[in-house]
CSV table of C-alpha atoms in Angstrom, one decimal:
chain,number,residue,atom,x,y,z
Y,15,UNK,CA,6.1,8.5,33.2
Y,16,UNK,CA,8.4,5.5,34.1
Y,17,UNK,CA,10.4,5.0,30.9
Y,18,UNK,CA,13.9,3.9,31.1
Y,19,UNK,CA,16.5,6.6,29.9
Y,20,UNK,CA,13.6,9.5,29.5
Y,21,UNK,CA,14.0,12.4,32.0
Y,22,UNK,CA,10.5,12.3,34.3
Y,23,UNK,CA,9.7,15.6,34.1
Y,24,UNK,CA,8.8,15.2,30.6
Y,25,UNK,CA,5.5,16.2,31.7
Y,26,UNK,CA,1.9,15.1,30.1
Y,27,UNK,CA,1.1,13.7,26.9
Y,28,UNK,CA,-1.2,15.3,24.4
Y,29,UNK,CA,-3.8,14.2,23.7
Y,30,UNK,CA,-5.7,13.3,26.8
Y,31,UNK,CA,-7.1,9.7,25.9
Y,32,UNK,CA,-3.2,8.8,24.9
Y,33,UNK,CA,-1.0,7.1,27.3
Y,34,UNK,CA,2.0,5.9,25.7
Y,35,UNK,CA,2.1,3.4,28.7
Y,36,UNK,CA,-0.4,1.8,27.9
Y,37,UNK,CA,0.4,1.2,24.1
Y,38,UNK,CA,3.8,-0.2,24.6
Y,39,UNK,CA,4.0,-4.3,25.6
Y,40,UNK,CA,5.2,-4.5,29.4
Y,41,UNK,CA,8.1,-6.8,28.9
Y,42,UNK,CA,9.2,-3.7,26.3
Y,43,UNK,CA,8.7,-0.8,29.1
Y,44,UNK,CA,10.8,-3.5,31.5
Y,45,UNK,CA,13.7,-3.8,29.2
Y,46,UNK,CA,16.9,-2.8,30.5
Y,47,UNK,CA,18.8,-2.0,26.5
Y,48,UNK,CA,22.1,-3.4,25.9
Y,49,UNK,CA,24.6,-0.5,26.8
Y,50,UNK,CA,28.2,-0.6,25.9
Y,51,UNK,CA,30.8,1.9,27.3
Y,52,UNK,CA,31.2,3.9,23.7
Y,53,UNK,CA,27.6,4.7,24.9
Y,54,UNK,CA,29.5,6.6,27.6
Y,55,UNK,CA,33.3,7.0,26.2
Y,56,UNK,CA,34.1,7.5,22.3
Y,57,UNK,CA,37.9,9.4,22.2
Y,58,UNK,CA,41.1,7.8,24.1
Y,59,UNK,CA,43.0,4.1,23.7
Y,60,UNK,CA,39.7,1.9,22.7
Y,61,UNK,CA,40.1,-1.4,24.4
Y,62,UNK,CA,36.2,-1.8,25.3
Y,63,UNK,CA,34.7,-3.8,22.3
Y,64,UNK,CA,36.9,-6.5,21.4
Y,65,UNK,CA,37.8,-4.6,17.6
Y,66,UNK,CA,40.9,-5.6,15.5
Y,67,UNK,CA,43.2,-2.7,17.0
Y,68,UNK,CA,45.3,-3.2,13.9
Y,69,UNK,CA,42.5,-1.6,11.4
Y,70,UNK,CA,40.7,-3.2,8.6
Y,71,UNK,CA,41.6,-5.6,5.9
Y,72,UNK,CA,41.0,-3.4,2.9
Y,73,UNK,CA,44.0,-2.9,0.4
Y,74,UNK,CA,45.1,0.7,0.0
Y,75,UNK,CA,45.2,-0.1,-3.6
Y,76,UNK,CA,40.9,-1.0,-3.5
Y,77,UNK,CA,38.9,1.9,-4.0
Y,78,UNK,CA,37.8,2.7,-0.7
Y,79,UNK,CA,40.5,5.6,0.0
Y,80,UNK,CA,39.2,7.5,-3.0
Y,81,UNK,CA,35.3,6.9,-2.2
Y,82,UNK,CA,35.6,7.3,1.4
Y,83,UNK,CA,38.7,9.1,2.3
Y,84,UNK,CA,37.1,9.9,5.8
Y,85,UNK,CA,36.0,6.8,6.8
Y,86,UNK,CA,39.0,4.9,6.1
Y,87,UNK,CA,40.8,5.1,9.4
Y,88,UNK,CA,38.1,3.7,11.4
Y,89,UNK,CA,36.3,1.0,10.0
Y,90,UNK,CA,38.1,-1.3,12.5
Y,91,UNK,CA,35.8,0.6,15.2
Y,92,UNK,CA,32.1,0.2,16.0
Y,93,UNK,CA,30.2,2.8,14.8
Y,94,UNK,CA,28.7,5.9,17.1
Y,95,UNK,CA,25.8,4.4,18.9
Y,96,UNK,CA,23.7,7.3,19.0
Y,97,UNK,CA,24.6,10.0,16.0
Y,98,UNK,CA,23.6,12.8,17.6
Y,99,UNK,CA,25.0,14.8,15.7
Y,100,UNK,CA,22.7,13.1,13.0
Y,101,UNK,CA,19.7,13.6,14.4
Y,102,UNK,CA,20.3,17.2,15.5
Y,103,UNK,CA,20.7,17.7,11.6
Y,104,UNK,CA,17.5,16.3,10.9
Y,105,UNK,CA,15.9,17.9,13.8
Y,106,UNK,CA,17.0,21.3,12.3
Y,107,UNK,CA,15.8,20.6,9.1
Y,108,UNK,CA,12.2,19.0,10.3
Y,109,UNK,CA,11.9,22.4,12.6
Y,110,UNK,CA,11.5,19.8,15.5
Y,111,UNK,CA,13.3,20.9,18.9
Y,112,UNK,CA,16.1,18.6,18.9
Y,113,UNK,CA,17.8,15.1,18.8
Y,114,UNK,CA,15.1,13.5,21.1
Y,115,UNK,CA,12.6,13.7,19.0
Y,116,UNK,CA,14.7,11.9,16.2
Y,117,UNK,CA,15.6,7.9,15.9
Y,118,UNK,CA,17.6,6.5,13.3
Y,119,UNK,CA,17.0,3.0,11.7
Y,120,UNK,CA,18.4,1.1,9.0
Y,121,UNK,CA,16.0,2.0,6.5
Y,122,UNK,CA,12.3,2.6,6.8
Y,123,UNK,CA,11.8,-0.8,7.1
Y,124,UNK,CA,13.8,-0.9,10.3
Y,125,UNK,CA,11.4,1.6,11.6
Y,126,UNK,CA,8.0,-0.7,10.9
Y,127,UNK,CA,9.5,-3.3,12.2
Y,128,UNK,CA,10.4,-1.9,15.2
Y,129,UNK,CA,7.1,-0.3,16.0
Y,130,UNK,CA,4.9,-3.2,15.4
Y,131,UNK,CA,7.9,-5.2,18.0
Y,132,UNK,CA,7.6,-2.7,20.6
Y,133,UNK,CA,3.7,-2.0,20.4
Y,134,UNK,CA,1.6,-5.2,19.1
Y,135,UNK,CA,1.4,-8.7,21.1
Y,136,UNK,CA,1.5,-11.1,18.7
Y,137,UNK,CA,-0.9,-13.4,18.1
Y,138,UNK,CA,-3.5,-11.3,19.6
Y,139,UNK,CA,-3.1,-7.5,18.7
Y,140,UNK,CA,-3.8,-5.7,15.3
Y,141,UNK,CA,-2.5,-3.0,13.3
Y,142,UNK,CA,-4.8,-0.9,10.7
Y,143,UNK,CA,-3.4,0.0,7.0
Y,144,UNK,CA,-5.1,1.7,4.5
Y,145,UNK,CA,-5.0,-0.1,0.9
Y,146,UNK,CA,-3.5,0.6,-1.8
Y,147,UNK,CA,-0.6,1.0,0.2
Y,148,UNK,CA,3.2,-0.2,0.7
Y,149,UNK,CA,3.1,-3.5,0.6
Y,150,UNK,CA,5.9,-3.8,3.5
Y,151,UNK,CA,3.1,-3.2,6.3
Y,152,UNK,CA,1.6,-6.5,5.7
Y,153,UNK,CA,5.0,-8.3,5.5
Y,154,UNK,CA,6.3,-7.1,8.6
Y,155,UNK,CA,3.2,-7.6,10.2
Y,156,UNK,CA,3.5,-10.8,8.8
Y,157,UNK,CA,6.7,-12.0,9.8
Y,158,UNK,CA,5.4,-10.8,13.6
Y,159,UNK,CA,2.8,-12.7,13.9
Y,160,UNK,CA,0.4,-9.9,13.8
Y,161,UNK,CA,-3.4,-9.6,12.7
Y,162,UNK,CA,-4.0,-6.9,9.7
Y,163,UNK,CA,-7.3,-4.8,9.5
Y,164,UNK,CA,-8.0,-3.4,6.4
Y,165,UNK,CA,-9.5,-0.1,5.7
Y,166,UNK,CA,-9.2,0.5,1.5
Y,167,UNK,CA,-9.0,4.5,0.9
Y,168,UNK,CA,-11.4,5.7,-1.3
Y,169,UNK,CA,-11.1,4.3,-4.3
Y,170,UNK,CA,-13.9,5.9,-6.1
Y,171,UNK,CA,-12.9,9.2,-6.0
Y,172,UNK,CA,-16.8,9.9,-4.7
Y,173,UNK,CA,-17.3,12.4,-1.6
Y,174,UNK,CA,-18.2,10.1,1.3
Y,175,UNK,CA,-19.4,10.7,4.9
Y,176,UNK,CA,-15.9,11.4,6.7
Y,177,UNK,CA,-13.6,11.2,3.9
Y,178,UNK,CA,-12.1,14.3,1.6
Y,179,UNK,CA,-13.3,14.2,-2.0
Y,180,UNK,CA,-10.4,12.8,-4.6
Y,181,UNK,CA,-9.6,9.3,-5.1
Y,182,UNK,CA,-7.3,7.8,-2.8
Y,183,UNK,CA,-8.3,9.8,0.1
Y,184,UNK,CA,-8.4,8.6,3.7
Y,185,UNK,CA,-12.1,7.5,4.7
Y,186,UNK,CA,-12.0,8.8,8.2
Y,187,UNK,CA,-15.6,6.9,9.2
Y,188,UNK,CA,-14.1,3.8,8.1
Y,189,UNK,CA,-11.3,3.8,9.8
Y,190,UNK,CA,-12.9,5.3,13.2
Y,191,UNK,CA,-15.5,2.4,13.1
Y,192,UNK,CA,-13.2,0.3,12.7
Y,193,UNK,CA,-10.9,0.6,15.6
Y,194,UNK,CA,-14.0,1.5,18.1
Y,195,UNK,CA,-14.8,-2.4,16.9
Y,196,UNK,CA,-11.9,-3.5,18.0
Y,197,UNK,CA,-9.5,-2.7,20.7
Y,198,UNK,CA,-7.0,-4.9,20.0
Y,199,UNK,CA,-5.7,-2.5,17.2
Y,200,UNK,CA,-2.5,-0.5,18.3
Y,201,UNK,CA,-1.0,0.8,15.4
Y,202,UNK,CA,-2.2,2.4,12.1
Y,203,UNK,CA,-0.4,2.9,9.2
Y,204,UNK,CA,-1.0,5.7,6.6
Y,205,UNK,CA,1.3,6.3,3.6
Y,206,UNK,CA,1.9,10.2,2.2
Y,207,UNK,CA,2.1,10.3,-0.2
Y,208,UNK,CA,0.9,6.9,-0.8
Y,209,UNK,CA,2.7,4.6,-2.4
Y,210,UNK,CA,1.2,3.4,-5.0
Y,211,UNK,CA,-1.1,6.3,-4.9
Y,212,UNK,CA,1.0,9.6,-5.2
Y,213,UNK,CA,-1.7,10.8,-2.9
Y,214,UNK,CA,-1.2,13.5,0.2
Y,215,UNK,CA,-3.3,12.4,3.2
Y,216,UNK,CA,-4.9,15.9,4.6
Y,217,UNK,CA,-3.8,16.9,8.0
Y,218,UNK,CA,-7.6,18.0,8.9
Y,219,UNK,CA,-8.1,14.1,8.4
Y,220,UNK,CA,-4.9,12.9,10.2
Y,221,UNK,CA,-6.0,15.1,12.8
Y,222,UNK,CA,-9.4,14.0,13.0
Y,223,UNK,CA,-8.2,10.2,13.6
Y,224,UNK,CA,-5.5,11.3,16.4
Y,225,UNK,CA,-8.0,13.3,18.3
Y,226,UNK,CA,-10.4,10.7,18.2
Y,227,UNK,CA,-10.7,9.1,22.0
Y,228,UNK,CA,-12.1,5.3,21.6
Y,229,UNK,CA,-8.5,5.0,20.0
Y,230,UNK,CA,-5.7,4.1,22.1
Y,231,UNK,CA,-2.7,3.5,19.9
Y,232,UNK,CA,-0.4,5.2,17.7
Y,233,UNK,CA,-0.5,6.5,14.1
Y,234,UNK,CA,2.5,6.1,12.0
Y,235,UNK,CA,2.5,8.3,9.0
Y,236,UNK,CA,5.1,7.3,6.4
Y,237,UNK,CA,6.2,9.9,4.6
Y,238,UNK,CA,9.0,8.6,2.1
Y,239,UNK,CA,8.2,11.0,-0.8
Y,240,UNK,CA,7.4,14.1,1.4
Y,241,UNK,CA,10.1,16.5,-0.1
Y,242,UNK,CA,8.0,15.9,-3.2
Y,243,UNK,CA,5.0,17.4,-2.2
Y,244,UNK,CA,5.5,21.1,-1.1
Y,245,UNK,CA,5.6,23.2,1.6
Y,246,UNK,CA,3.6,22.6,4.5
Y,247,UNK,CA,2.1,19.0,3.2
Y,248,UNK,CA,4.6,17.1,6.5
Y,249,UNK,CA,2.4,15.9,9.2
Y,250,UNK,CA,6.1,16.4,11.0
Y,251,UNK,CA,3.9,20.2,11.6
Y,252,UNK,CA,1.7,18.1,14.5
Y,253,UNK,CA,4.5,16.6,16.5
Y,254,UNK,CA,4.7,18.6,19.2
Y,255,UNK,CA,0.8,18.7,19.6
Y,256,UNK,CA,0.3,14.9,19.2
Y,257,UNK,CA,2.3,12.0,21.3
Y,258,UNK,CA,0.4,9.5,19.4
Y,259,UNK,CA,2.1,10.1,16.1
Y,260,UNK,CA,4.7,8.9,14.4
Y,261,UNK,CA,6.2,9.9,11.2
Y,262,UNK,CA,8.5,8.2,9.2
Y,263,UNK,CA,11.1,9.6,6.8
Y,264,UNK,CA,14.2,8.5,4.8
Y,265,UNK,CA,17.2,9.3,3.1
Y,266,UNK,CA,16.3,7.4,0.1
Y,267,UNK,CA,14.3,9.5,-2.5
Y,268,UNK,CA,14.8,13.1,-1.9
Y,269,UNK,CA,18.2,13.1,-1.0
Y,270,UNK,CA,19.1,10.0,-3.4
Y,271,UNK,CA,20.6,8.0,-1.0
Y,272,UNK,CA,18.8,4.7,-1.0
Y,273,UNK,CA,22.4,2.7,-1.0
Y,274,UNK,CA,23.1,3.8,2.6
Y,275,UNK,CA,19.8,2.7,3.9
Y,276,UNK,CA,19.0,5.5,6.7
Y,277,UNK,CA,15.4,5.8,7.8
Y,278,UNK,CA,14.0,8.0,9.8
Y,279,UNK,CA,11.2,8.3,12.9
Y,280,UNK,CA,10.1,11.6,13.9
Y,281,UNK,CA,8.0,11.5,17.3
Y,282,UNK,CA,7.8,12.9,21.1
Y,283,UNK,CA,10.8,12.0,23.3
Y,284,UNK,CA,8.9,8.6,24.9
Y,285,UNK,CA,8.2,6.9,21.9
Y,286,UNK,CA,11.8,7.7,20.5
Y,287,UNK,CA,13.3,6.6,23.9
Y,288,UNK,CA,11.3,3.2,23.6
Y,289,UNK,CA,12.9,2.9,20.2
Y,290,UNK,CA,16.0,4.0,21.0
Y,291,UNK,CA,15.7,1.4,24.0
Y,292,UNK,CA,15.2,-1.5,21.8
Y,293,UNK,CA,16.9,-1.1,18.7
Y,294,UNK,CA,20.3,-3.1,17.8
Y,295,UNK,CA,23.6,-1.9,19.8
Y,296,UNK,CA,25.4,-0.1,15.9
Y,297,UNK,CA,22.3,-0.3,13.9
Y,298,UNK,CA,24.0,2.6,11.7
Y,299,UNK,CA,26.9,1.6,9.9
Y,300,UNK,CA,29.9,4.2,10.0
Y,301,UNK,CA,29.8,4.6,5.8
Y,302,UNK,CA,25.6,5.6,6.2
Y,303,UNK,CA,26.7,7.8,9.2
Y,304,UNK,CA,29.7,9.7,7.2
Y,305,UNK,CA,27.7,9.9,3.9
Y,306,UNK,CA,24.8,11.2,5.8
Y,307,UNK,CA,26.5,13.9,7.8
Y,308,UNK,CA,27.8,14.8,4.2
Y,309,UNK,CA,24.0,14.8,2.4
Y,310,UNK,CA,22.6,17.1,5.6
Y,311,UNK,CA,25.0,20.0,5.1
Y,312,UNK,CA,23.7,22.7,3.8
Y,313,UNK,CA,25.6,22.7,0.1
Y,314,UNK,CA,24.5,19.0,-0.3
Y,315,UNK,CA,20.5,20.0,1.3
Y,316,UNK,CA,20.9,22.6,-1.7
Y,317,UNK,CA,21.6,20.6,-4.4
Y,318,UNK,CA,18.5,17.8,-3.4
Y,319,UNK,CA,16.4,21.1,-3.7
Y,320,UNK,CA,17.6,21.6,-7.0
Y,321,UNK,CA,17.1,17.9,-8.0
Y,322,UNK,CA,13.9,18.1,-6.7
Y,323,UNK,CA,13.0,20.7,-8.7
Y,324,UNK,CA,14.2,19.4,-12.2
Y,325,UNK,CA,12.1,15.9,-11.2
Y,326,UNK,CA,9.0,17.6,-10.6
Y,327,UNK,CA,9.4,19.3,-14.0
Y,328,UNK,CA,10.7,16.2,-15.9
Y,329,UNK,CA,7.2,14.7,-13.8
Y,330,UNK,CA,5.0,17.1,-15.4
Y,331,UNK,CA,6.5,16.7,-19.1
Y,332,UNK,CA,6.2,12.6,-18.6
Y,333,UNK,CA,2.8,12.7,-17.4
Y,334,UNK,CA,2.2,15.0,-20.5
Y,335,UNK,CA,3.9,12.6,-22.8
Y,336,UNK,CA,1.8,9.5,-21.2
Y,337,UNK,CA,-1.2,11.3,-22.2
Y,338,UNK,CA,-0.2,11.3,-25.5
Y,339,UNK,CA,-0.6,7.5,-26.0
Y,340,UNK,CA,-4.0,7.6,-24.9
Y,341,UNK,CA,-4.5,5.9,-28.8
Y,342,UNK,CA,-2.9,3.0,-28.0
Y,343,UNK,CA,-4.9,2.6,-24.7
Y,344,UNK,CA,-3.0,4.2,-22.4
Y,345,UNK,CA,-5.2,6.0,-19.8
Y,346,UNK,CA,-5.0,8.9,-17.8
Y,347,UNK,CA,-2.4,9.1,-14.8
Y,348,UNK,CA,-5.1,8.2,-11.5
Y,349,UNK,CA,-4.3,9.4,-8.0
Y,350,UNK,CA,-2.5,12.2,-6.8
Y,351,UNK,CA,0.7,14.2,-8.2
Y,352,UNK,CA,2.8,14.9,-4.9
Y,353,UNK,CA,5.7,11.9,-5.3
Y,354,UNK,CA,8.5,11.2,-7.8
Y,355,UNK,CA,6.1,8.3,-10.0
Y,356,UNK,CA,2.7,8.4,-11.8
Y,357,UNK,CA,0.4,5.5,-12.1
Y,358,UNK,CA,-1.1,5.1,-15.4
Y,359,UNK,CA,-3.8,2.0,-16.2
Y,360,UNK,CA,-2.9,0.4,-19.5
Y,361,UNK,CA,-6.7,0.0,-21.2
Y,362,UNK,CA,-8.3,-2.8,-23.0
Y,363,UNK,CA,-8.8,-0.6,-26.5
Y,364,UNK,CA,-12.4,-2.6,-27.2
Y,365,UNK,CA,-14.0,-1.7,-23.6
Y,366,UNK,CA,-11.9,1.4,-22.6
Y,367,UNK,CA,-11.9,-0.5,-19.2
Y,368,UNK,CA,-8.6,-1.5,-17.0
Y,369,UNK,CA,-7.0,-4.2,-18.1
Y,370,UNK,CA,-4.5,-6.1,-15.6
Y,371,UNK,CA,-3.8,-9.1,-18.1
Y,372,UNK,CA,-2.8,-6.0,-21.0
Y,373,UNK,CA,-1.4,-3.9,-18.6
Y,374,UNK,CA,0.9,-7.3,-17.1
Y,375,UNK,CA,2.2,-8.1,-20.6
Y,376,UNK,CA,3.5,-5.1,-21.0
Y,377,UNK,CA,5.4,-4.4,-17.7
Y,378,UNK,CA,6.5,-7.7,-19.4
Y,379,UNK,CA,7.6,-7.0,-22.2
Y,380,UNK,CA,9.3,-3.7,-21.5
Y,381,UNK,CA,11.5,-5.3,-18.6
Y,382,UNK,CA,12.2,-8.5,-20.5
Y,383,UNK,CA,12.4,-7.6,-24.4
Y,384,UNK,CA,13.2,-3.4,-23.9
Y,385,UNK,CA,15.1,-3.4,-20.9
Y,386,UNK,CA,12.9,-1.3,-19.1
Y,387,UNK,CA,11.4,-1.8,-15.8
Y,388,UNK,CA,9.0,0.0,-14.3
Y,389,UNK,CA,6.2,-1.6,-11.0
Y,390,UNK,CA,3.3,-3.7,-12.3
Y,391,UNK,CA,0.5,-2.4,-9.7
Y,392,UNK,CA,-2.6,-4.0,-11.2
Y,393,UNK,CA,-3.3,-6.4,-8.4
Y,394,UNK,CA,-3.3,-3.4,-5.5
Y,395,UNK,CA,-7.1,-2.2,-4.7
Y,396,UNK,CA,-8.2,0.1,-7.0
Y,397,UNK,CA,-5.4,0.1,-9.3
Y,398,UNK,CA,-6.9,-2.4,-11.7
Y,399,UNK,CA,-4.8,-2.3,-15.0
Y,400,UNK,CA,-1.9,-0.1,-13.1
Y,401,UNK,CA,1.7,0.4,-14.3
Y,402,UNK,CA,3.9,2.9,-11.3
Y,403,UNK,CA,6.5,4.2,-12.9
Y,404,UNK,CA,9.5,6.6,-11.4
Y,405,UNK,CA,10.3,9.6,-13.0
Y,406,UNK,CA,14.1,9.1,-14.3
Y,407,UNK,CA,16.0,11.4,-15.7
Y,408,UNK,CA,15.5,12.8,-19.1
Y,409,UNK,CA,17.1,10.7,-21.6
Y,410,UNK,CA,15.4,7.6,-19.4
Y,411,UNK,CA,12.2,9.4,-19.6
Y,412,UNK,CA,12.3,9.5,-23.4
Y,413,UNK,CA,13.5,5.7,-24.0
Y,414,UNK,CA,10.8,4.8,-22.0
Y,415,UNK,CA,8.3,6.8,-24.1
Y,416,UNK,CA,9.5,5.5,-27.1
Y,417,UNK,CA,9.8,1.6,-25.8
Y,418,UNK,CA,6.5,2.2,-24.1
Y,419,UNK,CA,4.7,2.9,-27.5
Y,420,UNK,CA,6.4,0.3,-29.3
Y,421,UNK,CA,5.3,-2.4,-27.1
Y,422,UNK,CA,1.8,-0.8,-26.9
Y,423,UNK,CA,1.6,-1.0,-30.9
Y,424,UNK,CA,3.0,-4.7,-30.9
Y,425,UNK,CA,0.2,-5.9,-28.7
């Protein structure tokens, strides 16, 4: 294996059809990364990368020495450009064997875009989603230049040939016969839970795609709302088994950290070298890296269980108190129960049917005339009539009950 900055005793991949070589565009596998000497050299007199030696700008008299007493001193300075010590956090926590098997990004986002970069010509290669899913697959793809094949999840909720019984579930058959159709796929993306779904993807599926041989490319498994779902629902579990996955994580929900904009990819040395080969020089700002370090010790990891725990109540008790408007056409929460939202359709009350025109006016009228917002979903397959909304906390939870049912009476 002749990737640039991985050790070449990394020895095979797993499984046997997959060669990472192969997946990756040439003029990626050729790239020689931008490398700076705080790559090499981080303590001593700095005079490598042109930074304002006098420090930053910011009056003592702001705010910033209260909110970020540590980082203070050296904002003047590029940030780390590894984090090591990051990923080794992470890598503990994900039960992975260390940094290597960790890249940071700004965001999730940074993450998709990256892959499809590194992995998919454009103009002429594919990538695979699965909708209803996150709507940023098809942007990015999108913005690249990149064809989209579309394989819906099951959106009857009947047991199929290939797929697991329960709406929203992968259909396995689908998906297989589509990629044997067309090499020019490289990447598939699969969200679990799914977002707008709330739906876990099985791993006896996930494992019957990645084992599957006419396939070629890489499955990325996004896995915002994971912490949400239990023990032993991560597909993090088939890493070390499978160099032809890639999940994706972040610090946004669990850990309530969507301000600092940290995602996370979770994968076999190569594929985080390739990353790690290509990304920007500082992609991690020095305030994410600080306020991370803080959220991954283990008082902080302690506290996000705790939270965890109280939203997954306050879920049950909203979900409880949706059902309760089923008499003004409310009707019951569809997909799964494994994120930090429901999805509820609002009904027309003549037919009993999904209504996306009903259900519009009054994602409407809550965000404009009750100053509550929550996602209008009704255009996404099979979420006809749809309303996603978050579980907040529970005086939120209970002004959004009580605006909810007086818009659903006014119309």
């Amino acid at each position: 294996m002749t990737i640039l900055g991985l050790a070449p005793s990394f020895g095979p991949q797993t499984p046997a059809h997959f060669d990472i070589e192969k997946v990756i565009r040439p003029n990626i596998l050729a790239l020689h990364p931008y490398r700076c000497a705080r790559d090499d050299y981080q303590e001593g007199i700095l005079l490598d990368a042109n930074e304002n030696s006098l420090g930053h700008c910011i009056s003592s008299q702001g705010q910033l020495e209260e909110s970020l007493p540590a980082v203070d001193a050296n904002l003047h300075r590029y940030p780390d450009p590894s984090h090591d010590h990051i990923k080794s956090r992470i890598a503990e926590l994900r039960s992975l064997p260390g940094p290597k098997h960790v890249f940071l990004g700004v965001g999730s986002d940074e993450v998709i875009d990256l892959l499809m970069r590194v992995c998919v010509v454009p103009g002429r290669e594919k990538i695979l989603i699965t909708p209803p899913t996150y709507g940023m697959y098809a942007v990015c793809a999108q913005v690249n230049d990149i064809g989209i094949v579309r394989c819906n999840l099951n959106l009857s909720g009947e047991h199929g040939e290939g797929g697991d019984d329960g709406r929203f579930s992968l259909v396995v058959e689908n998906i297989k016969a589509a990629v044997s159709a067309d090499p020019t796929i490289k990447l598939i993306f699969l969200c679990s839970p799914g977002n707008p779904t709330g739906t876990l993807i099985s791993l006896k599926s996930l494992q019957s795609l990645l084992d599957y041989e006419p396939f070629k490319g890489i499955i990325i498994v996004d896995e915002a709302y994971i912490d949400f779902s239990g023990k032993d629902a991560s597909a993090v579990s088939l890493i070390r088994q499978y160099g032809n996955l890639c999940v994706m994580q972040t610090l946004s929900k669990s850990f309530g950290l969507a301000g600092i904009r940290l995602g996370v990819a979770l994968a076999q040395p190569p594929l985080i070298q390739i990353l790690t080969n290509t990304k920007a020089p500082y992609n991690i700002s020095t305030p994410t890296a600080q306020l991370a370090v803080a959220a991954l010790e283990q008082p902080s990891l302690d506290i996000m269980r705790q939270k965890i725990t109280t939203l997954l109540e306050s879920r049950n008790a909203l979900s409880k108190s949706l059902a309760g408007l089923s008499h003004l056409g409310l009707g019951p929460i569809i997909g799964g129960n494994d994120a930090n939202f429901v999805m509820v359709p609002v009904l027309n009350k003549e037919t009993a049917l999904p209504d996306s025109k009903r259900s519009h006016r009054v994602y409407k009228a809550l965000a404009e005339e009750n100053g509550v917002v929550v996602r209008y979903r009704g255009n996404e397959a099979g979420c006809a009539g749809c309303l996603r909304i978050t579980v907040g906390s529970a005086e939120e939870n209970k002004i959004l009950m009580l605006k909810l049912q007086n818009v659903l009476e006014g119309l």
